[in-house]
Short mmCIF file of C-alpha atoms in Angstrom, two decimals:
data_model
loop_
_atom_site.label_atom_id
_atom_site.label_comp_id
_atom_site.label_asym_id
_atom_site.label_seq_id
_atom_site.Cartn_x
_atom_site.Cartn_y
_atom_site.Cartn_z
CA LYS A 1 2.35 27.95 -15.08
CA ALA A 2 -0.66 28.04 -13.00
CA GLY A 3 -3.02 31.11 -13.44
CA VAL A 4 -4.33 33.34 -10.81
CA THR A 5 -6.53 31.67 -8.27
CA GLN A 6 -9.06 33.07 -6.02
CA THR A 7 -10.77 31.53 -3.18
CA PRO A 8 -13.51 31.09 -2.32
CA ARG A 9 -15.37 31.13 -5.71
CA TYR A 10 -18.68 31.85 -4.26
CA LEU A 11 -19.61 33.35 -0.81
CA ILE A 12 -22.88 34.25 0.82
CA LYS A 13 -23.00 36.65 3.70
CA THR A 14 -25.47 38.81 5.62
CA ARG A 15 -25.40 42.47 6.11
CA GLY A 16 -23.13 43.55 8.84
CA GLN A 17 -20.80 40.70 8.68
CA GLN A 18 -17.26 40.82 7.34
CA VAL A 19 -15.60 38.80 4.60
CA THR A 20 -11.99 37.97 3.60
CA LEU A 21 -11.15 37.04 -0.03
CA SER A 22 -7.99 35.57 -1.06
CA CYS A 23 -5.96 35.77 -4.27
CA SER A 24 -2.80 33.76 -5.17
CA PRO A 25 -1.01 35.39 -8.18
CA ILE A 26 0.89 33.68 -10.84
CA SER A 27 4.21 32.45 -9.62
CA GLY A 28 6.94 35.28 -9.89
CA HIS A 29 4.31 38.07 -10.11
CA ARG A 30 4.58 40.70 -7.49
CA SER A 31 1.75 42.95 -8.10
CA VAL A 32 -1.71 42.21 -7.27
CA SER A 33 -4.74 44.46 -8.03
CA TRP A 34 -8.32 44.07 -7.06
CA TYR A 35 -11.43 45.10 -8.86
CA GLN A 36 -15.10 45.01 -8.07
CA GLN A 37 -17.55 44.24 -10.91
CA THR A 38 -21.35 44.91 -10.57
CA PRO A 39 -23.93 45.38 -13.23
CA GLY A 40 -24.69 48.92 -12.23
CA GLN A 41 -21.21 50.36 -11.67
CA GLY A 42 -19.24 47.96 -14.03
CA LEU A 43 -15.59 47.29 -13.30
CA GLN A 44 -14.00 49.50 -10.70
CA PHE A 45 -10.51 49.45 -9.37
CA LEU A 46 -10.14 48.85 -5.71
CA PHE A 47 -6.42 48.77 -4.87
CA GLU A 48 -3.02 47.59 -5.85
CA TYR A 49 -0.31 46.00 -3.89
CA PHE A 50 3.33 45.52 -4.90
CA SER A 51 5.88 43.98 -2.51
CA GLU A 52 3.46 44.17 0.38
CA THR A 53 2.82 47.87 -0.11
CA GLN A 54 -0.29 49.47 -1.30
CA ARG A 55 0.73 51.44 -4.39
CA ASN A 56 -2.74 52.67 -5.59
CA LYS A 57 -6.19 52.99 -4.23
CA GLY A 58 -9.52 53.51 -5.98
CA ASN A 59 -12.46 55.48 -4.64
CA PHE A 60 -14.00 52.95 -2.11
CA PRO A 61 -14.68 53.49 1.49
CA GLY A 62 -12.50 52.38 4.17
CA ARG A 63 -14.58 49.26 4.88
CA PHE A 64 -12.56 47.83 1.94
CA SER A 65 -9.02 47.04 2.77
CA GLY A 66 -6.36 44.70 1.64
CA ARG A 67 -2.91 43.28 2.29
CA GLN A 68 -0.22 41.40 0.62
CA PHE A 69 2.11 38.77 2.12
CA SER A 70 5.80 38.20 1.48
CA ASN A 71 4.85 35.38 -1.08
CA SER A 72 2.75 37.92 -2.96
CA ARG A 73 -0.51 36.31 -2.11
CA SER A 74 -3.11 39.00 -1.40
CA GLU A 75 -6.36 39.26 0.73
CA MET A 76 -9.11 41.61 0.50
CA ASN A 77 -11.34 42.32 3.47
CA VAL A 78 -14.75 44.02 3.56
CA SER A 79 -16.15 44.88 6.87
CA THR A 80 -19.70 45.60 7.92
CA LEU A 81 -21.13 44.39 4.61
CA GLU A 82 -23.91 46.12 2.87
CA LEU A 83 -26.31 44.94 0.29
CA GLY A 84 -24.46 47.01 -2.35
CA ASP A 85 -21.26 44.95 -1.79
CA SER A 86 -22.86 42.17 -3.74
CA ALA A 87 -20.50 41.80 -6.69
CA LEU A 88 -17.91 39.68 -8.45
CA TYR A 89 -14.52 40.52 -7.07
CA LEU A 90 -11.56 40.06 -9.43
CA CYS A 91 -8.09 39.82 -8.77
CA ALA A 92 -5.25 40.46 -11.26
CA SER A 93 -1.57 39.90 -10.98
CA SER A 94 1.48 41.24 -12.98
CA THR A 95 5.16 41.06 -12.86
CA PHE A 96 5.65 44.46 -11.72
CA SER A 97 3.53 47.49 -10.71
CA GLY A 98 2.48 49.92 -13.34
CA LEU A 99 -0.04 49.94 -16.07
CA ALA A 100 2.45 48.97 -18.82
CA ASN A 101 2.65 45.48 -17.28
CA GLU A 102 0.06 43.09 -18.56
CA GLN A 103 -2.39 41.97 -15.85
CA PHE A 104 -3.60 38.56 -15.68
CA PHE A 105 -7.04 38.02 -14.14
CA GLY A 106 -8.38 35.32 -11.94
CA PRO A 107 -11.95 33.91 -12.29
CA GLY A 108 -13.28 35.99 -9.43
CA THR A 109 -15.11 35.58 -6.31
CA ARG A 110 -18.86 35.99 -6.46
CA LEU A 111 -19.97 37.61 -3.19
CA THR A 112 -23.69 37.79 -2.44
CA VAL A 113 -25.00 39.83 0.62
CA LEU A 114 -28.30 39.01 2.01
CA ALA B 1 -13.71 64.42 -16.42
CA GLN B 2 -11.83 61.26 -17.36
CA SER B 3 -14.06 58.73 -18.77
CA VAL B 4 -14.14 55.72 -21.01
CA THR B 5 -17.25 55.19 -23.15
CA GLN B 6 -18.37 52.08 -24.90
CA PRO B 7 -21.51 53.35 -26.77
CA ASP B 8 -22.86 49.89 -27.73
CA ILE B 9 -24.38 47.85 -24.74
CA HIS B 10 -25.24 44.84 -26.91
CA ILE B 11 -24.23 43.82 -30.58
CA THR B 12 -25.53 40.95 -32.58
CA VAL B 13 -23.59 39.65 -35.67
CA SER B 14 -23.88 36.77 -37.82
CA GLU B 15 -21.03 34.21 -37.78
CA GLY B 16 -18.55 34.93 -40.42
CA ALA B 17 -19.51 38.75 -40.52
CA SER B 18 -17.04 41.46 -39.63
CA LEU B 19 -17.13 43.28 -36.12
CA GLU B 20 -16.33 46.63 -34.88
CA LEU B 21 -16.78 47.52 -31.24
CA ARG B 22 -16.47 51.14 -30.40
CA CYS B 23 -14.51 52.73 -27.55
CA ASN B 24 -13.97 56.47 -26.81
CA TYR B 25 -11.98 58.08 -24.07
CA SER B 26 -11.75 61.50 -22.52
CA TYR B 27 -8.41 62.22 -20.96
CA GLY B 28 -6.04 65.27 -21.03
CA ALA B 29 -3.11 63.06 -22.50
CA THR B 30 -3.00 59.74 -24.37
CA PRO B 31 -3.28 56.97 -21.91
CA TYR B 32 -2.59 53.42 -22.14
CA LEU B 33 -5.35 51.60 -23.96
CA PHE B 34 -6.55 47.98 -23.67
CA TRP B 35 -9.23 45.63 -24.90
CA TYR B 36 -10.29 42.65 -22.53
CA VAL B 37 -12.62 39.83 -23.20
CA GLN B 38 -14.70 38.19 -20.54
CA SER B 39 -16.62 34.92 -21.10
CA PRO B 40 -19.35 33.86 -18.68
CA GLY B 41 -18.04 32.84 -15.34
CA GLN B 42 -14.51 33.79 -16.13
CA GLY B 43 -12.10 36.52 -15.53
CA LEU B 44 -10.82 38.96 -17.97
CA GLN B 45 -8.37 38.13 -20.81
CA LEU B 46 -6.14 40.73 -22.51
CA LEU B 47 -6.85 40.93 -26.25
CA LEU B 48 -4.42 43.85 -27.10
CA LYS B 49 -2.96 47.00 -25.84
CA TYR B 50 -1.65 50.27 -27.16
CA PHE B 51 1.09 52.35 -25.52
CA SER B 52 2.64 54.23 -28.39
CA GLY B 53 3.91 53.77 -31.84
CA ASP B 54 2.02 52.13 -34.65
CA THR B 55 -1.60 52.98 -34.39
CA LEU B 56 -2.96 49.71 -35.60
CA VAL B 57 -2.46 47.14 -32.97
CA GLN B 58 -2.73 43.33 -33.59
CA GLY B 59 -3.91 41.01 -30.84
CA ILE B 60 -4.81 37.52 -30.03
CA LYS B 61 -7.58 35.57 -31.60
CA GLY B 62 -7.48 37.51 -34.73
CA PHE B 63 -8.51 40.91 -33.16
CA GLU B 64 -7.03 44.22 -33.97
CA ALA B 65 -7.65 47.74 -32.83
CA GLU B 66 -6.85 51.24 -34.21
CA PHE B 67 -5.99 54.14 -32.14
CA LYS B 68 -7.14 57.53 -33.61
CA ARG B 69 -5.98 60.48 -31.60
CA SER B 70 -8.07 62.83 -33.37
CA GLN B 71 -11.24 61.26 -32.41
CA SER B 72 -10.04 59.80 -28.99
CA SER B 73 -11.06 56.24 -30.14
CA PHE B 74 -9.53 52.86 -29.81
CA ASN B 75 -11.98 50.52 -31.77
CA LEU B 76 -11.83 46.87 -31.85
CA ARG B 77 -12.17 44.92 -35.20
CA LYS B 78 -12.33 41.38 -36.35
CA PRO B 79 -12.71 40.52 -39.98
CA SER B 80 -14.69 37.36 -39.46
CA VAL B 81 -16.57 36.48 -36.27
CA HIS B 82 -16.57 33.00 -34.93
CA TRP B 83 -19.34 31.66 -32.59
CA SER B 84 -16.69 31.29 -29.85
CA ASP B 85 -16.27 35.15 -29.82
CA ALA B 86 -19.53 35.50 -28.09
CA ALA B 87 -18.67 37.23 -24.87
CA GLU B 88 -18.43 40.70 -23.19
CA TYR B 89 -15.78 43.04 -24.35
CA PHE B 90 -14.29 45.84 -22.29
CA CYS B 91 -12.25 48.71 -23.30
CA ALA B 92 -9.93 50.04 -20.58
CA VAL B 93 -7.74 53.02 -20.19
CA GLY B 94 -4.75 53.31 -17.88
CA TYR B 95 -3.66 56.58 -16.60
CA ASN B 96 -3.25 56.87 -12.89
CA ASP B 97 -5.17 53.69 -12.42
CA MET B 98 -7.17 51.35 -14.79
CA ARG B 99 -10.62 52.50 -15.85
CA PHE B 100 -12.97 50.27 -17.72
CA GLY B 101 -15.78 51.04 -20.04
CA ALA B 102 -19.36 49.51 -19.25
CA GLY B 103 -18.76 46.76 -21.70
CA THR B 104 -20.23 45.60 -24.96
CA ARG B 105 -22.01 42.14 -25.05
CA LEU B 106 -21.39 40.31 -28.23
CA THR B 107 -23.88 37.72 -29.46
CA VAL B 108 -23.12 35.58 -32.60
CA LYS B 109 -25.81 34.25 -34.66
CA PRO B 110 -25.33 31.09 -36.52
#
């Protein structure tokens, strides 16, 4: 079974631009969660989608948004990019929503904001 | 406030030596507890998890962790470290959402 895939793997943007990251979960998984990883703040939960509905949201500004499609693929969008948005963005999928379900992580998208 | 603490930022051990990585949490109730490993350029891989029951949990790659309620700790152990274990290790706590510790970077000396 193929693992979680994230595209693109690397991205360079400038301040003020917007960006869309994509995540394809493991086949059969219906929950997708997004995390931001930075040297300063560590790993932080962004949001979780299950069956096209946002189930949970972390403490991030409204510039960070996401959605999930009927095939469980998910996209994350960041508008009006700031230098501090430079990070590794990780996507994780699981069979169902809820912390008791094991999450499988993708390799991440490395976003650099100049 | 709810928090997860990994006191050691960086640990160096010799290959074949034993390993213990510390994790403490501060929550009102016992949350779900996890240990993940992240190799350079890769995502996180789940080593083991604790929800309830036996407080000694066995995981993959020869790792185990012990939940101690009285100490609010969930320390990760391995009896004999291999060079391939060099990576960053994250303790995570699940309550309303998943919160990660700052991570411990493990270096293995030959």
